[in-house]
Amino acid sequence: NNGSNRSGLFKRGTQLKRLVDGVDSMIALEKFLLFVDRVDEEEFPTYPLTVAYPCWLKLIRSRLRNGYYRTYKAIARDVDAIYEAASKFNASGSAVTRYARELRDKLRKIIAHVEASIPFDVDHRGEARMAKDPTSVEKVGDGVMMMGSSGTNSTGLQEPKLAKRKR
C-alpha cells in the first residue's frame, strides 16, 4: 500500500479516528506542550526567519479532520516538520529538540500502525502498544493477523503472527 487516499481513507472512518486519537494522546502529554500550538512569533521573532515550514500538533489534527491529507507519507512529513523546526531553532542537545524527536518517533509509530491496520492503544507515556484485546483479528492479504499470540520485537511491541486462511 502506497498510502493512497483514492477511497477517501482519511475523510471518515476508523483510520481517521485512530490517527486523530493518536495526535490527541500526544497533545495530552505535558512534555509535548511546546508542540501543541503554533510558535508565538511575537515572543520568538526570529522563528519565521529560521523555520520555513512551521507545523504543530493542532494543525495536524485539524488537517486530519478536514481531509487535507491524501497519503500517510504526507502526515509523516508534517510530523517530521515539527522535529526539523525544533532542531533548527533550538540547540541540538536541548530538551526541546529531544522532546521533538521523541514526539516524531511516537507519531511515526502510530502512523505505521494505522497504515498496517494493526490495532493499538496509546499508553500514559504516549507509546503505541498492541491493542488490549488479545483476541483481535484483522485480515491482512491472504492471511489473518492474529493479535496477542506471539513474541515481542526490538521496539517492545508485540509482533503479530500471520496465519494462512483455510480454504
CSV table of C-alpha atoms in Angstrom, one decimal:
chain,number,residue,atom,x,y,z
A,1,ASN,CA,0.0,0.0,0.0
A,2,ASN,CA,1.4,3.4,-1.0
A,3,GLY,CA,-0.9,5.3,1.4
A,4,SER,CA,-3.2,6.4,-1.4
A,5,ASN,CA,-6.4,8.2,-0.5
A,6,ARG,CA,-8.4,7.1,-3.6
A,7,SER,CA,-11.1,5.6,-1.4
A,8,GLY,CA,-11.3,8.6,0.9
A,9,LEU,CA,-9.3,6.9,3.6
A,10,PHE,CA,-8.9,10.0,5.8
A,11,LYS,CA,-12.2,11.7,5.3
A,12,ARG,CA,-14.2,9.4,7.6
A,13,GLY,CA,-13.7,6.1,9.3
A,14,THR,CA,-11.5,4.0,11.5
A,15,GLN,CA,-8.1,5.2,10.1
A,16,LEU,CA,-9.0,8.8,10.7
A,17,LYS,CA,-10.3,8.2,14.2
A,18,ARG,CA,-7.2,6.2,15.1
A,19,LEU,CA,-4.9,9.0,13.7
A,20,VAL,CA,-6.8,11.8,15.5
A,21,ASP,CA,-6.8,9.8,18.7
A,22,GLY,CA,-3.1,9.3,18.4
A,23,VAL,CA,-2.4,13.0,17.9
A,24,ASP,CA,-4.8,13.8,20.8
A,25,SER,CA,-2.8,11.5,23.0
A,26,MET,CA,0.3,13.4,22.3
A,27,ILE,CA,-1.4,16.7,22.9
A,28,ALA,CA,-2.4,15.5,26.3
A,29,LEU,CA,1.2,14.8,27.4
A,30,GLU,CA,2.7,17.7,29.2
A,31,LYS,CA,6.2,17.2,27.8
A,32,PHE,CA,4.8,17.9,24.3
A,33,LEU,CA,3.0,21.1,25.3
A,34,LEU,CA,5.5,23.2,23.3
A,35,PHE,CA,4.4,21.5,20.1
A,36,VAL,CA,0.6,21.8,20.5
A,37,ASP,CA,0.1,25.3,19.2
A,38,ARG,CA,1.8,27.5,16.6
A,39,VAL,CA,5.0,29.1,17.9
A,40,ASP,CA,4.3,32.7,19.1
A,41,GLU,CA,6.2,34.8,16.6
A,42,GLU,CA,5.9,37.9,18.9
A,43,GLU,CA,7.7,36.0,21.6
A,44,PHE,CA,10.2,34.5,19.2
A,45,PRO,CA,10.5,37.0,16.3
A,46,THR,CA,13.4,35.1,14.6
A,47,TYR,CA,11.4,31.9,14.4
A,48,PRO,CA,9.8,32.6,10.9
A,49,LEU,CA,13.3,33.6,9.6
A,50,THR,CA,14.7,30.2,10.8
A,51,VAL,CA,11.8,27.9,10.1
A,52,ALA,CA,10.4,27.8,6.5
A,53,TYR,CA,7.6,25.3,7.2
A,54,PRO,CA,6.2,25.6,10.7
A,55,CYS,CA,3.9,22.8,11.9
A,56,TRP,CA,2.2,21.9,15.2
A,57,LEU,CA,0.0,19.2,16.7
A,58,LYS,CA,-3.3,21.1,16.5
A,59,LEU,CA,-2.6,21.9,12.8
A,60,ILE,CA,-2.0,18.2,12.1
A,61,ARG,CA,-5.2,17.3,14.0
A,62,SER,CA,-7.2,19.9,12.1
A,63,ARG,CA,-5.8,18.7,8.7
A,64,LEU,CA,-6.7,15.1,9.6
A,65,ARG,CA,-10.3,16.1,10.5
A,66,ASN,CA,-10.7,18.2,7.3
A,67,GLY,CA,-9.5,15.6,4.9
A,68,TYR,CA,-6.4,17.5,4.0
A,69,TYR,CA,-4.0,14.6,3.8
A,70,ARG,CA,-4.1,12.2,0.8
A,71,THR,CA,-1.3,9.8,2.0
A,72,TYR,CA,0.3,8.5,5.2
A,73,LYS,CA,3.5,10.0,3.9
A,74,ALA,CA,2.0,13.5,3.9
A,75,ILE,CA,1.1,13.1,7.6
A,76,ALA,CA,4.6,11.8,8.3
A,77,ARG,CA,6.1,14.9,6.5
A,78,ASP,CA,4.2,17.2,8.8
A,79,VAL,CA,5.2,15.2,11.9
A,80,ASP,CA,8.9,15.4,10.6
A,81,ALA,CA,8.4,19.2,10.1
A,82,ILE,CA,7.8,19.6,13.9
A,83,TYR,CA,11.1,17.9,14.7
A,84,GLU,CA,13.0,19.7,11.9
A,85,ALA,CA,11.8,23.1,13.1
A,86,ALA,CA,12.7,22.4,16.7
A,87,SER,CA,16.1,21.2,15.8
A,88,LYS,CA,16.8,24.2,13.6
A,89,PHE,CA,15.6,26.7,16.1
A,90,ASN,CA,17.0,25.2,19.3
A,91,ALA,CA,20.4,23.8,20.3
A,92,SER,CA,21.0,20.2,19.1
A,93,GLY,CA,21.2,18.7,22.6
A,94,SER,CA,18.4,20.8,24.1
A,95,ALA,CA,15.4,19.3,25.8
A,96,VAL,CA,13.1,20.8,23.2
A,97,THR,CA,15.0,19.0,20.4
A,98,ARG,CA,15.0,15.7,22.4
A,99,TYR,CA,11.2,16.0,23.0
A,100,ALA,CA,10.6,16.9,19.4
A,101,ARG,CA,12.5,13.8,18.3
A,102,GLU,CA,10.5,11.6,20.8
A,103,LEU,CA,7.2,13.1,19.6
A,104,ARG,CA,8.2,12.4,16.0
A,105,ASP,CA,9.1,8.8,16.8
A,106,LYS,CA,5.9,8.2,18.7
A,107,LEU,CA,3.7,9.7,16.0
A,108,ARG,CA,5.5,7.8,13.2
A,109,LYS,CA,4.9,4.6,15.1
A,110,ILE,CA,1.2,5.4,15.4
A,111,ILE,CA,1.0,6.3,11.7
A,112,ALA,CA,2.8,3.0,10.8
A,113,HIS,CA,0.3,1.0,13.0
A,114,VAL,CA,-2.7,2.7,11.3
A,115,GLU,CA,-1.3,2.2,7.8
A,116,ALA,CA,-0.6,-1.5,8.5
A,117,SER,CA,-4.1,-1.9,10.1
A,118,ILE,CA,-2.6,-3.1,13.4
A,119,PRO,CA,-4.9,-2.4,16.4
A,120,PHE,CA,-3.1,-0.4,19.1
A,121,ASP,CA,-3.7,1.6,22.2
A,122,VAL,CA,-1.6,4.5,23.4
A,123,ASP,CA,-0.4,4.2,27.0
A,124,HIS,CA,0.1,7.0,29.5
A,125,ARG,CA,3.6,7.8,28.1
A,126,GLY,CA,2.3,8.1,24.6
A,127,GLU,CA,3.7,4.7,23.5
A,128,ALA,CA,1.7,2.8,20.9
A,129,ARG,CA,1.1,-0.8,22.1
A,130,MET,CA,-0.8,-3.7,20.7
A,131,ALA,CA,-4.5,-3.4,21.4
A,132,LYS,CA,-5.5,-4.7,24.9
A,133,ASP,CA,-8.0,-7.2,23.3
A,134,PRO,CA,-5.7,-10.2,22.7
A,135,THR,CA,-8.4,-11.8,20.5
A,136,SER,CA,-8.4,-9.1,17.9
A,137,VAL,CA,-8.1,-10.4,14.4
A,138,GLU,CA,-7.6,-8.4,11.3
A,139,LYS,CA,-7.4,-9.6,7.7
A,140,VAL,CA,-4.1,-8.9,6.0
A,141,GLY,CA,-3.7,-10.0,2.4
A,142,ASP,CA,-4.3,-13.8,2.1
A,143,GLY,CA,-3.9,-14.4,5.8
A,144,VAL,CA,-5.3,-13.4,9.1
A,145,MET,CA,-3.3,-11.3,11.5
A,146,MET,CA,-3.6,-12.9,15.0
A,147,MET,CA,-3.0,-10.4,17.7
A,148,GLY,CA,-1.7,-11.3,21.1
A,149,SER,CA,-0.3,-14.6,20.1
A,150,SER,CA,3.4,-14.0,19.6
A,151,GLY,CA,6.7,-12.6,20.9
A,152,THR,CA,8.0,-9.1,21.3
A,153,ASN,CA,10.1,-7.3,18.7
A,154,SER,CA,13.1,-4.9,19.3
A,155,THR,CA,10.8,-1.9,19.7
A,156,GLY,CA,9.0,-3.6,22.6
A,157,LEU,CA,5.8,-4.0,20.5
A,158,GLN,CA,4.3,-7.4,20.2
A,159,GLU,CA,4.9,-8.9,16.8
A,160,PRO,CA,1.7,-10.2,15.1
A,161,LYS,CA,1.7,-13.7,13.6
A,162,LEU,CA,0.4,-14.2,10.1
A,163,ALA,CA,-1.8,-17.3,9.9
A,164,LYS,CA,-2.9,-18.6,6.5
A,165,ARG,CA,-6.7,-18.9,6.0
A,166,LYS,CA,-8.0,-22.4,5.5
A,167,ARG,CA,-9.7,-22.7,2.1
